[in-house]
Coordinates of C-alpha atoms in Angstrom, one line a residue:
X1 CA 95.8 -12.2 116.9
X2 CA 96.1 -13.7 113.4
X3 CA 97.6 -17.1 112.5
X4 CA 100.8 -15.6 111.1
X5 CA 103.1 -17.8 113.2
X6 CA 101.1 -20.9 112.4
X7 CA 101.3 -20.3 108.7
X8 CA 105.0 -19.5 108.5
X9 CA 105.9 -22.5 110.5
X10 CA 103.6 -24.8 108.6
X11 CA 101.3 -25.5 111.5
X12 CA 98.1 -26.6 109.7
X13 CA 94.8 -25.1 110.8
X14 CA 92.0 -27.6 110.4
X15 CA 88.4 -27.1 111.4
X16 CA 85.2 -29.0 112.5
X17 CA 82.1 -29.3 114.8
X18 CA 78.9 -31.1 115.4
X19 CA 75.7 -28.9 115.5
X20 CA 74.0 -26.4 113.3
X21 CA 71.1 -25.5 115.5
X22 CA 70.5 -21.8 116.0
X23 CA 70.8 -21.8 119.8
X24 CA 71.7 -18.8 121.9
X25 CA 72.8 -19.7 125.4
X26 CA 72.9 -17.4 128.4
X27 CA 75.5 -14.7 128.3
X28 CA 77.6 -14.3 131.4
X29 CA 76.2 -10.8 131.9
X30 CA 74.7 -8.0 129.9
X31 CA 77.4 -5.5 128.9
X32 CA 75.1 -2.7 130.0
X33 CA 74.9 -4.2 133.5
X34 CA 77.4 -3.5 136.3
X35 CA 80.2 -6.0 136.4
X36 CA 79.7 -8.5 139.2
X37 CA 82.8 -9.1 141.2
X38 CA 82.2 -12.6 142.6
X39 CA 83.4 -15.7 140.7
X40 CA 83.7 -19.4 141.3
X41 CA 87.2 -18.7 142.5
X42 CA 85.7 -17.2 145.6
X43 CA 83.9 -14.1 146.9
X44 CA 87.2 -12.2 147.3
X45 CA 87.5 -11.5 143.6
X46 CA 87.8 -7.9 142.5
X47 CA 88.7 -5.9 139.4
X48 CA 89.3 -2.3 138.7
X49 CA 87.0 -0.2 136.6
X50 CA 87.6 2.8 134.3
X51 CA 85.3 5.0 132.2
X52 CA 86.8 6.9 129.3
X53 CA 85.3 10.1 127.7
X54 CA 87.4 11.3 124.8
X55 CA 87.2 14.1 122.2
X56 CA 89.5 13.4 119.3
X57 CA 90.2 15.7 116.3
X58 CA 92.0 13.8 113.5
X59 CA 93.8 15.6 110.7
X60 CA 93.9 13.2 107.8
X61 CA 96.4 15.3 105.9
X62 CA 99.3 15.0 108.3
X63 CA 97.9 12.0 110.3
X64 CA 98.1 13.9 113.6
X65 CA 95.4 14.2 116.1
X66 CA 94.6 16.1 119.3
X67 CA 92.9 14.5 122.2
X68 CA 91.1 15.4 125.4
X69 CA 90.5 12.6 127.8
X70 CA 88.4 12.4 130.9
X71 CA 89.0 9.2 132.8
X72 CA 87.1 8.1 135.9
X73 CA 89.0 5.4 137.7
X74 CA 87.5 3.3 140.4
X75 CA 89.8 1.5 142.8
X76 CA 87.9 -1.7 143.7
X77 CA 91.1 -3.2 145.2
X78 CA 91.8 -3.4 148.9
X79 CA 95.0 -1.5 148.3
X80 CA 95.9 2.2 148.5
X81 CA 97.4 3.3 145.2
X82 CA 100.1 5.9 145.2
X83 CA 100.9 5.8 141.4
X84 CA 99.1 5.0 138.2
X85 CA 100.5 4.1 134.8
X86 CA 99.3 4.6 131.3
X87 CA 100.3 2.8 128.1
X88 CA 101.4 5.0 125.2
X89 CA 101.6 2.3 122.6
X90 CA 102.3 4.5 119.6
X91 CA 105.7 5.4 121.1
X92 CA 106.9 1.9 120.1
X93 CA 107.0 3.0 116.5
X94 CA 110.1 5.2 116.9
X95 CA 113.8 4.4 116.0
X96 CA 115.5 3.0 119.1
X97 CA 112.3 1.8 120.9
X98 CA 112.3 -1.5 122.6
X99 CA 110.1 -2.9 119.8
X100 CA 112.6 -1.7 117.3
X101 CA 115.7 -3.0 119.0
X102 CA 114.2 -6.3 119.9
X103 CA 113.1 -6.9 116.4
X104 CA 116.6 -6.2 115.1
X105 CA 118.3 -8.4 117.7
X106 CA 116.0 -11.5 118.0
X107 CA 117.2 -14.5 115.9
X108 CA 114.0 -14.8 113.9
X109 CA 112.3 -11.4 113.7
X110 CA 108.7 -10.9 112.6
X111 CA 109.2 -10.0 108.9
X112 CA 106.3 -7.5 109.2
X113 CA 108.6 -5.5 111.6
X114 CA 112.2 -6.4 110.8
X115 CA 114.2 -3.2 110.8
X116 CA 111.4 -1.0 109.4
X117 CA 111.0 1.0 112.7
X118 CA 114.6 2.0 112.6
X119 CA 114.2 3.6 109.2
X120 CA 111.1 5.8 110.0
X121 CA 111.3 9.5 109.3
X122 CA 110.0 12.1 111.8
X123 CA 106.7 12.4 109.9
X124 CA 106.3 8.6 109.8
X125 CA 106.9 7.7 113.4
X126 CA 104.2 7.2 116.0
X127 CA 103.9 9.1 119.2
X128 CA 101.6 10.1 122.0
X129 CA 102.7 13.2 123.8
X130 CA 100.9 14.1 127.1
X131 CA 100.6 17.8 127.5
X132 CA 98.7 18.1 130.8
X133 CA 97.4 15.6 133.3
X134 CA 95.3 16.4 136.4
X135 CA 93.8 14.3 139.2
X136 CA 90.6 15.8 140.5
X137 CA 91.7 19.2 139.1
X138 CA 95.2 19.0 140.6
X139 CA 98.2 19.0 138.2
X140 CA 100.3 15.8 138.4
X141 CA 104.0 15.0 137.9
X142 CA 104.6 12.4 135.2
X143 CA 107.4 10.9 133.2
X144 CA 107.3 9.2 129.8
X145 CA 109.4 6.1 129.7
X146 CA 109.2 4.5 126.3
X147 CA 105.6 3.3 125.9
X148 CA 104.7 3.8 129.5
X149 CA 103.7 7.0 131.3
X150 CA 104.6 6.9 135.0
X151 CA 102.3 9.1 137.1
X152 CA 102.8 10.3 140.7
X153 CA 99.4 10.9 142.3
X154 CA 98.6 14.2 144.1
X155 CA 96.7 12.1 146.7
X156 CA 96.6 8.3 147.1
X157 CA 93.5 6.6 145.7
X158 CA 91.8 4.8 148.6
X159 CA 90.0 1.4 148.3
X160 CA 86.6 2.0 146.9
X161 CA 87.4 5.5 145.8
X162 CA 86.8 6.9 142.3
X163 CA 89.0 9.7 140.9
X164 CA 88.9 11.7 137.7
X165 CA 91.9 12.2 135.5
X166 CA 91.9 14.9 132.8
X167 CA 94.5 14.8 130.1
X168 CA 95.3 16.8 126.9
X169 CA 97.5 15.0 124.5
X170 CA 98.9 15.2 120.9
X171 CA 99.6 12.1 118.8
X172 CA 100.8 11.0 115.4
X173 CA 99.8 7.9 113.6
X174 CA 102.8 5.8 112.5
X175 CA 103.3 4.2 109.1
X176 CA 101.5 0.9 109.5
X177 CA 104.1 -1.7 110.7
X178 CA 102.6 -3.8 113.4
X179 CA 98.8 -4.0 113.9
X180 CA 98.2 -0.3 114.0
X181 CA 99.0 2.7 111.8
X182 CA 98.3 4.5 108.5
X183 CA 98.4 3.5 104.9
X184 CA 98.8 -0.3 105.3
X185 CA 100.0 -2.5 102.5
X186 CA 96.5 -2.7 101.1
X187 CA 96.0 1.0 101.1
X188 CA 93.7 1.3 104.2
X189 CA 94.3 4.8 105.5
X190 CA 93.8 4.5 109.2
X191 CA 93.9 1.3 111.4
X192 CA 93.6 2.8 114.8
X193 CA 94.3 0.2 117.5
X194 CA 95.9 0.9 120.9
X195 CA 95.9 4.6 119.8
X196 CA 95.0 6.5 123.0
X197 CA 96.6 6.9 126.4
X198 CA 95.4 3.7 128.1
X199 CA 95.4 3.1 131.8
X200 CA 97.4 0.1 132.9
X201 CA 95.7 -2.8 134.7
X202 CA 96.1 -3.3 138.4
X203 CA 95.1 -6.6 140.0
X204 CA 95.9 -9.0 142.8
X205 CA 99.4 -9.3 141.3
X206 CA 99.9 -5.5 141.3
X207 CA 100.5 -3.2 138.3
X208 CA 100.9 -4.6 134.7
X209 CA 102.6 -1.7 133.1
X210 CA 104.4 -3.8 130.5
X211 CA 106.3 -2.0 127.8
X212 CA 105.0 -2.6 124.3
X213 CA 107.7 -4.8 122.7
X214 CA 105.6 -6.8 120.3
X215 CA 103.1 -9.0 121.9
X216 CA 99.6 -8.7 123.4
X217 CA 97.7 -6.6 125.9
X218 CA 96.0 -6.5 129.3
X219 CA 93.4 -3.8 130.0
X220 CA 90.9 -2.5 132.5
X221 CA 87.1 -3.1 131.9
X222 CA 85.0 0.0 131.5
X223 CA 82.7 2.1 129.4
X224 CA 83.8 4.3 126.5
X225 CA 82.3 7.6 125.2
X226 CA 84.2 8.8 122.1
X227 CA 83.6 11.8 119.9
X228 CA 85.7 11.5 116.8
X229 CA 86.1 14.5 114.4
X230 CA 87.4 13.5 111.0
X231 CA 87.2 14.3 107.3
X232 CA 83.6 14.0 106.3
X233 CA 84.4 11.7 103.4
X234 CA 85.8 9.0 105.6
X235 CA 83.8 5.9 106.5
X236 CA 84.5 4.8 110.0
X237 CA 83.9 1.5 111.7
X238 CA 85.0 -0.3 114.9
X239 CA 84.1 -0.7 118.5
X240 CA 80.8 0.6 120.0
X241 CA 77.5 2.0 118.8
X242 CA 77.2 5.1 116.7
X243 CA 75.0 7.5 118.7
X244 CA 75.1 10.5 116.3
X245 CA 76.8 12.1 113.4
X246 CA 77.1 15.8 112.8
X247 CA 78.7 17.4 109.7
X248 CA 80.5 20.8 110.1
X249 CA 82.1 22.1 106.9
X250 CA 84.7 19.6 105.6
X251 CA 84.6 17.5 108.8
X252 CA 82.1 15.4 110.7
X253 CA 81.9 14.4 114.4
X254 CA 80.9 10.8 115.2
X255 CA 79.7 10.0 118.7
X256 CA 80.3 6.4 119.8
X257 CA 79.5 4.6 123.0
X258 CA 80.8 1.2 124.1
X259 CA 79.6 -0.4 127.3
X260 CA 81.8 -2.9 129.3
X261 CA 84.8 -3.3 127.0
X262 CA 88.5 -3.1 127.7
X263 CA 89.6 -1.4 124.5
X264 CA 88.3 0.9 121.8
X265 CA 89.4 0.5 118.1
X266 CA 88.4 2.2 114.9
X267 CA 89.4 2.2 111.3
X268 CA 88.7 4.8 108.6
X269 CA 89.0 5.1 104.9
X270 CA 87.2 7.1 102.2
X271 CA 86.9 4.1 99.9
X272 CA 85.3 1.7 102.4
X273 CA 82.2 -0.2 101.3
X274 CA 79.9 -0.8 104.3
X275 CA 77.7 -3.8 104.3
X276 CA 75.5 -5.2 107.1
X277 CA 73.9 -8.6 107.8
X278 CA 71.7 -9.5 110.7
X279 CA 72.4 -12.6 112.7
X280 CA 69.1 -14.2 113.6
X281 CA 68.6 -13.7 117.4
X282 CA 72.0 -12.1 117.4
X283 CA 74.0 -9.0 116.6
X284 CA 74.2 -6.9 113.5
X285 CA 77.3 -7.7 111.5
X286 CA 79.2 -4.9 109.8
X287 CA 81.7 -5.4 107.0
X288 CA 84.1 -2.6 105.9
X289 CA 86.3 -3.3 102.9
X290 CA 87.8 -1.2 100.1
X291 CA 85.9 -0.6 96.9
X292 CA 89.2 -0.7 95.0
X293 CA 89.8 -4.4 95.7
X294 CA 90.0 -6.7 92.6
X295 CA 86.7 -8.2 91.4
X296 CA 87.4 -11.6 92.8
X297 CA 88.4 -10.2 96.2
X298 CA 85.3 -8.1 96.3
X299 CA 83.3 -11.2 95.6
X300 CA 85.1 -13.0 98.4
X301 CA 84.0 -10.3 100.8
X302 CA 80.4 -10.8 99.7
X303 CA 80.7 -14.6 100.2
X304 CA 82.3 -14.1 103.6
X305 CA 79.2 -12.4 105.1
X306 CA 76.8 -15.4 105.4
X307 CA 79.8 -17.5 106.6
X308 CA 80.4 -15.0 109.3
X309 CA 76.7 -15.4 110.4
X310 CA 77.4 -19.2 110.7
X311 CA 80.5 -18.5 112.7
X312 CA 78.7 -16.3 115.1
X313 CA 76.0 -18.9 115.6
X314 CA 78.6 -21.6 116.1
X315 CA 80.4 -19.7 118.8
X316 CA 77.2 -18.6 120.4
X317 CA 76.1 -22.2 120.8
X318 CA 79.4 -23.8 121.8
X319 CA 80.8 -21.1 124.1
X320 CA 78.0 -18.6 125.0
X321 CA 76.0 -15.8 123.7
X322 CA 77.7 -12.8 122.2
X323 CA 76.4 -10.0 124.4
X324 CA 76.8 -6.9 122.3
X325 CA 74.6 -5.4 119.6
X326 CA 77.1 -5.3 116.7
X327 CA 80.3 -7.0 115.5
X328 CA 82.4 -5.6 112.6
X329 CA 84.9 -7.3 110.2
X330 CA 87.1 -4.5 108.9
X331 CA 89.8 -4.5 106.2
X332 CA 92.9 -3.1 107.8
X333 CA 96.0 -3.8 110.0
X334 CA 98.8 -6.2 109.0
X335 CA 97.1 -9.6 109.1
X336 CA 94.4 -10.2 111.6
X337 CA 93.9 -8.9 115.2
X338 CA 91.0 -9.0 117.6
X339 CA 89.5 -6.0 119.2
X340 CA 86.4 -5.1 121.2
X341 CA 83.3 -5.7 119.0
X342 CA 85.5 -5.9 115.9
X343 CA 88.5 -7.3 114.1
X344 CA 91.0 -5.8 111.6
X345 CA 92.1 -8.2 108.9
X346 CA 93.9 -7.9 105.6
X347 CA 91.5 -8.3 102.8
X348 CA 93.4 -9.4 99.7
X349 CA 92.9 -13.0 100.4
X350 CA 91.4 -16.1 98.7
X351 CA 88.0 -17.1 100.1
X352 CA 89.3 -19.9 102.4
X353 CA 91.9 -17.6 103.9
X354 CA 89.4 -14.8 104.4
X355 CA 87.0 -17.1 106.2
X356 CA 89.8 -18.7 108.2
X357 CA 91.2 -15.4 109.5
X358 CA 87.7 -14.2 110.3
X359 CA 86.9 -17.4 112.2
X360 CA 90.1 -17.1 114.3
X361 CA 89.7 -13.4 115.1
X362 CA 86.0 -13.6 115.8
X363 CA 86.7 -16.5 118.2
X364 CA 89.0 -14.2 120.1
X365 CA 85.9 -12.2 121.0
X366 CA 85.1 -15.0 123.5
X367 CA 88.6 -16.1 124.4
X368 CA 90.0 -12.7 125.0
X369 CA 87.5 -9.9 124.7
X370 CA 85.0 -11.5 127.0
X371 CA 87.3 -13.8 128.9
X372 CA 90.0 -11.2 129.3
X373 CA 93.0 -13.1 130.3
X374 CA 96.3 -11.4 130.8
X375 CA 97.7 -12.1 127.3
X376 CA 101.3 -11.2 128.3
X377 CA 101.4 -13.9 131.0
X378 CA 98.8 -16.4 129.6
X379 CA 99.0 -15.9 125.9
X380 CA 98.2 -19.6 125.3
X381 CA 94.8 -19.3 126.9
X382 CA 94.0 -16.6 124.4
X383 CA 95.6 -17.9 121.2
X384 CA 95.4 -21.6 122.0
X385 CA 91.8 -21.7 123.0
X386 CA 90.9 -19.5 120.1
X387 CA 92.8 -21.8 117.7
X388 CA 91.0 -24.8 119.1
X389 CA 87.5 -23.5 118.8
X390 CA 88.0 -21.7 115.4
X391 CA 89.4 -25.0 114.0
X392 CA 86.3 -26.7 115.1
X393 CA 84.1 -24.0 113.7
X394 CA 85.7 -23.8 110.3
X395 CA 85.7 -27.6 109.9
X396 CA 82.0 -27.5 110.7
X397 CA 80.8 -24.7 108.5
X398 CA 82.8 -26.1 105.5
X399 CA 81.7 -29.7 106.4
X400 CA 85.3 -31.0 106.2
X401 CA 84.6 -33.9 108.6
X402 CA 88.2 -34.0 109.9
X403 CA 88.6 -36.7 112.6
X404 CA 90.8 -34.3 114.6
X405 CA 90.4 -30.7 113.4
X406 CA 93.3 -29.7 115.6
X407 CA 95.8 -32.3 114.2
X408 CA 97.8 -29.4 112.8
X409 CA 98.3 -28.0 116.2
X410 CA 99.4 -31.4 117.5
X411 CA 102.0 -31.5 114.7
X412 CA 103.3 -28.1 115.5
X413 CA 103.6 -28.8 119.2
X414 CA 105.4 -32.1 118.6
X415 CA 107.9 -30.3 116.3
X416 CA 108.6 -27.7 119.0
X417 CA 108.8 -30.3 121.8
X418 CA 111.5 -32.2 119.9
X419 CA 113.3 -29.1 118.7
X420 CA 115.2 -28.1 121.9
X421 CA 113.7 -24.6 121.7
X422 CA 110.6 -25.1 123.8
X423 CA 110.0 -22.9 126.9
X424 CA 107.2 -23.4 129.4
X425 CA 103.8 -21.8 128.7
X426 CA 104.4 -19.8 131.9
X427 CA 107.0 -17.7 129.9
X428 CA 106.1 -14.1 129.5
X429 CA 105.1 -13.4 125.9
X430 CA 107.9 -11.0 125.4
X431 CA 110.5 -13.3 126.9
X432 CA 110.6 -16.2 124.4
X433 CA 114.0 -16.6 122.9
X434 CA 112.6 -17.3 119.5
X435 CA 109.5 -15.9 117.8
X436 CA 108.9 -19.4 116.4
X437 CA 108.8 -20.8 119.9
X438 CA 106.3 -18.2 121.0
X439 CA 104.1 -18.8 118.0
X440 CA 104.0 -22.5 118.3
X441 CA 103.6 -22.4 122.1
X442 CA 100.8 -19.9 122.2
X443 CA 98.8 -21.2 119.2
X444 CA 99.6 -24.9 118.8
X445 CA 100.5 -26.0 122.3
X446 CA 97.7 -23.9 123.7
X447 CA 95.2 -25.5 121.3
X448 CA 96.6 -29.0 122.2
X449 CA 96.1 -28.2 125.9
X450 CA 92.3 -27.9 125.5
X451 CA 92.0 -30.5 122.7
X452 CA 93.9 -33.1 124.8
X453 CA 91.7 -32.3 127.7
X454 CA 88.9 -33.9 125.6
X455 CA 90.9 -37.1 125.9
X456 CA 91.4 -36.7 129.6
X457 CA 87.9 -35.8 130.8
X458 CA 85.7 -36.8 127.9
X459 CA 84.0 -34.8 125.1
X460 CA 80.8 -34.0 126.9
X461 CA 82.6 -32.8 130.0
X462 CA 84.9 -30.6 127.9
X463 CA 81.9 -29.0 126.2
X464 CA 80.2 -28.3 129.5
X465 CA 83.5 -26.9 130.9
X466 CA 83.9 -24.4 128.1
X467 CA 80.3 -23.1 128.6
X468 CA 80.6 -23.0 132.4
X469 CA 84.0 -21.2 132.1
X470 CA 82.4 -18.5 129.9
X471 CA 79.4 -18.2 132.1
X472 CA 81.4 -17.8 135.3
X473 CA 84.3 -15.7 134.0
X474 CA 82.9 -13.6 131.2
X475 CA 83.6 -9.8 131.7
X476 CA 86.5 -10.8 134.1
X477 CA 90.2 -11.7 134.0
X478 CA 90.4 -15.4 134.4
X479 CA 93.6 -17.3 135.0
X480 CA 94.7 -20.9 134.1
X481 CA 93.6 -22.1 137.5
X482 CA 90.1 -20.8 136.9
X483 CA 89.8 -22.9 133.7
X484 CA 91.2 -26.1 135.2
X485 CA 89.1 -25.7 138.4
X486 CA 86.0 -25.4 136.2
X487 CA 87.0 -28.6 134.4
X488 CA 87.5 -30.3 137.8
X489 CA 84.1 -29.2 139.0
X490 CA 82.4 -30.4 135.8
X491 CA 84.2 -33.7 135.6
X492 CA 84.7 -34.5 139.3
X493 CA 88.3 -35.4 138.5
X494 CA 91.6 -34.0 140.0
X495 CA 93.4 -32.1 137.2
X496 CA 96.1 -30.0 138.8
X497 CA 98.7 -32.4 137.4
X498 CA 97.6 -31.6 133.9
X499 CA 97.9 -27.9 134.3
X500 CA 101.2 -28.3 136.1
X501 CA 102.9 -30.6 133.6
X502 CA 101.6 -29.4 130.3
X503 CA 101.5 -25.6 131.0
X504 CA 104.1 -25.0 133.6
X505 CA 106.9 -27.4 132.4
X506 CA 108.3 -28.7 129.2
X507 CA 107.7 -32.3 130.3
X508 CA 106.6 -34.6 127.5
X509 CA 104.3 -37.5 127.1
X510 CA 105.7 -40.8 125.9
X511 CA 104.0 -44.1 126.5
X512 CA 105.1 -47.3 124.9
X513 CA 104.0 -50.9 124.5
X514 CA 107.0 -52.6 126.1
X515 CA 106.1 -56.2 125.6
X516 CA 103.5 -58.8 124.9
X517 CA 104.0 -62.2 126.4
X518 CA 101.2 -64.7 125.8
X519 CA 98.2 -63.0 127.3
X520 CA 100.2 -60.4 129.3
X521 CA 100.7 -56.8 128.2
X522 CA 103.3 -54.6 129.7
X523 CA 103.2 -50.8 129.0
X524 CA 106.0 -48.3 129.9
X525 CA 105.9 -44.6 130.7
X526 CA 109.0 -43.1 129.2
X527 CA 108.1 -39.3 129.4
X528 CA 107.8 -37.5 132.6
X529 CA 104.2 -36.3 132.0
X530 CA 101.5 -38.6 133.3
X531 CA 98.4 -39.5 131.4
X532 CA 95.5 -42.0 131.6
X533 CA 95.8 -44.6 128.8
X534 CA 93.3 -45.6 126.2
X535 CA 94.3 -49.0 124.8
X536 CA 93.0 -51.1 121.9
X537 CA 93.8 -54.8 121.9
X538 CA 93.3 -56.9 118.7
X539 CA 93.1 -60.6 119.5
X540 CA 94.4 -63.4 117.4
X541 CA 90.8 -64.1 116.1
X542 CA 90.7 -60.4 114.8
X543 CA 88.2 -59.3 117.5
X544 CA 89.0 -56.1 119.4
X545 CA 88.6 -54.8 122.9
X546 CA 89.1 -51.3 124.2
X547 CA 90.6 -50.8 127.6
X548 CA 90.9 -47.7 129.8
X549 CA 93.7 -47.4 132.4
X550 CA 92.9 -44.6 134.8
X551 CA 95.7 -42.3 136.1
X552 CA 95.7 -42.8 139.8
X553 CA 96.3 -39.1 140.6
X554 CA 93.1 -38.2 138.7
X555 CA 91.1 -39.9 141.5
X556 CA 88.4 -41.1 139.0
X557 CA 87.7 -42.0 135.4
X558 CA 86.3 -40.2 132.4
X559 CA 83.0 -41.5 130.9
X560 CA 83.9 -44.4 128.6
X561 CA 82.5 -47.5 127.0
X562 CA 85.9 -49.2 127.3
X563 CA 86.7 -51.9 129.8
X564 CA 88.1 -50.0 132.9
X565 CA 91.0 -51.8 134.6
X566 CA 93.2 -51.0 137.6
X567 CA 94.7 -47.6 137.7
X568 CA 98.3 -46.7 137.1
X569 CA 100.3 -44.7 139.6
X570 CA 102.7 -42.2 138.0
X571 CA 105.9 -43.3 139.8
X572 CA 105.7 -46.8 138.5
X573 CA 107.4 -46.8 135.1
X574 CA 105.7 -50.0 133.9
X575 CA 102.2 -51.4 134.0
X576 CA 101.3 -55.1 133.3
X577 CA 97.9 -56.7 133.0
X578 CA 96.4 -59.8 131.4
X579 CA 93.7 -60.4 128.9
X580 CA 91.5 -63.4 128.2
X581 CA 92.6 -64.4 124.7
X582 CA 95.7 -64.7 122.6
X583 CA 96.9 -61.3 121.3
X584 CA 97.6 -60.1 117.8
X585 CA 98.5 -56.4 118.5
X586 CA 98.2 -53.7 121.1
X587 CA 97.9 -50.0 120.4
X588 CA 98.0 -47.0 122.8
X589 CA 95.8 -44.1 122.0
X590 CA 94.2 -45.4 118.8
X591 CA 92.4 -42.1 118.1
X592 CA 95.7 -40.1 118.3
X593 CA 94.4 -37.6 120.9
X594 CA 97.5 -37.7 123.1
X595 CA 100.4 -35.4 122.2
X596 CA 102.8 -38.4 122.5
X597 CA 106.3 -37.4 121.3
X598 CA 107.1 -40.8 120.0
X599 CA 104.3 -42.6 118.3
X600 CA 106.5 -45.4 116.9
X601 CA 106.4 -47.2 120.2
X602 CA 102.6 -46.9 120.7
X603 CA 101.8 -50.1 118.8
X604 CA 103.3 -53.6 118.9

């Protein structure tokens, strides 16, 4: 998702990195290969699988389309399933929907939504109407409840069984309000995201049939086969590979396939320019943008293309190899939003903004579309990790050289932590009291979680952790414990305290230099959250010495060149040690990598 919340709440996005070599590391798995079901979490891991075959006939005159969907669902769970659920996301764009009412009752609504849904006319709303639904040829009973279709099965789906669902449906594309829709503010005709009846995810926690109120998504991995019939003058880009194109009168039928993805998105406009650029040893990049853009904006889209190659190379090297054959950057939507093999972004931007939003959305390809966390429950793993790595990438390709490319995220988190509005990162994405709190938590605190881990386990260990996490959990649905266990295995340190305190509570970090008496230094832990301590001592003769105080519950130390002294157990509020010479000053965390809520007491 785009950095909308970051921008409106003045959370700076800064960017950097440290290598330009064109290295492609091993992908977790080929998208054409069957998905393996074992992970480092243990051999009991399983996930569901679904294959979609759809025939869609779009009428660009009234923005309505008819669909036939054949869906083969494989129950890889150990459970017998008596129901299934589909998401009907377009139903959110109707007066009185949950998205509409929530937007009109939350204290700080997203201005892109506001009260716009409540004012939609019948020919402007969105809908997906299911006409018939069968399981293995047997008609089913179903009920549409807002954005969710509740389905009673004719026969239960047994563990290991595959069943076929056939559906006929009618739909209407809403006026573009949030992410998806028609005729967005920049004149793009069709931004088709979350546009088809989409089977809900079932995992070890059960069904995830969340209503669409305004946040993110969680979907089943599978293969897509789409035949799209549309006006022949429309240029179409999005997910998948174009297999064939046939023109019949005023329309054409495009046949797309997409292996091992958990979504399918497309956009279409008769005025799209379509450019391509090959990434060396990587995918073909596609760029779709309107020919009617102003001259300077058209030039920005041209300049964006080589920078996108650099971004792809950066993420390939620092996370893992992009496994598909193409990636598309498409003008559309309402800001920026990630999808399988593509992103939709608004295009009337200055060059820096255009690169920035592309960096962020492309990074989501790894930290969401390949590492498919449940965004509704763990939005910070998606948005935060993406913010972290895209900040590094943009700093690198623009050679900014920022000492801490994620300092803006630290500032945003510290503002929230002291605002009285913070909720734990375990909060469901739809259940934040304030949009501001959601935005800062997901983007800024999520980025600080991983940036601060650099301080806890060391830079090299963090780099290895990110790569190992991608290798082990690509094409799966990782959870917070999967990431932190990967970090533990790489570093050899115990880190459950870090996940617990920073992601599951609103405990804050506050360490202070309490006193300096002759050669004795006393530090104090004021906040509830523990941390190891980096300390810089400047002596009276102006020489300096770095010290490292391990956190006892980590059961080890990070790699460091500093002088390692006795560890500090969390329950002791103070810590005293002596040095060899007279002291001029003492500073905690001289590189400012801890999200300490009161830095005024860090130096004495």
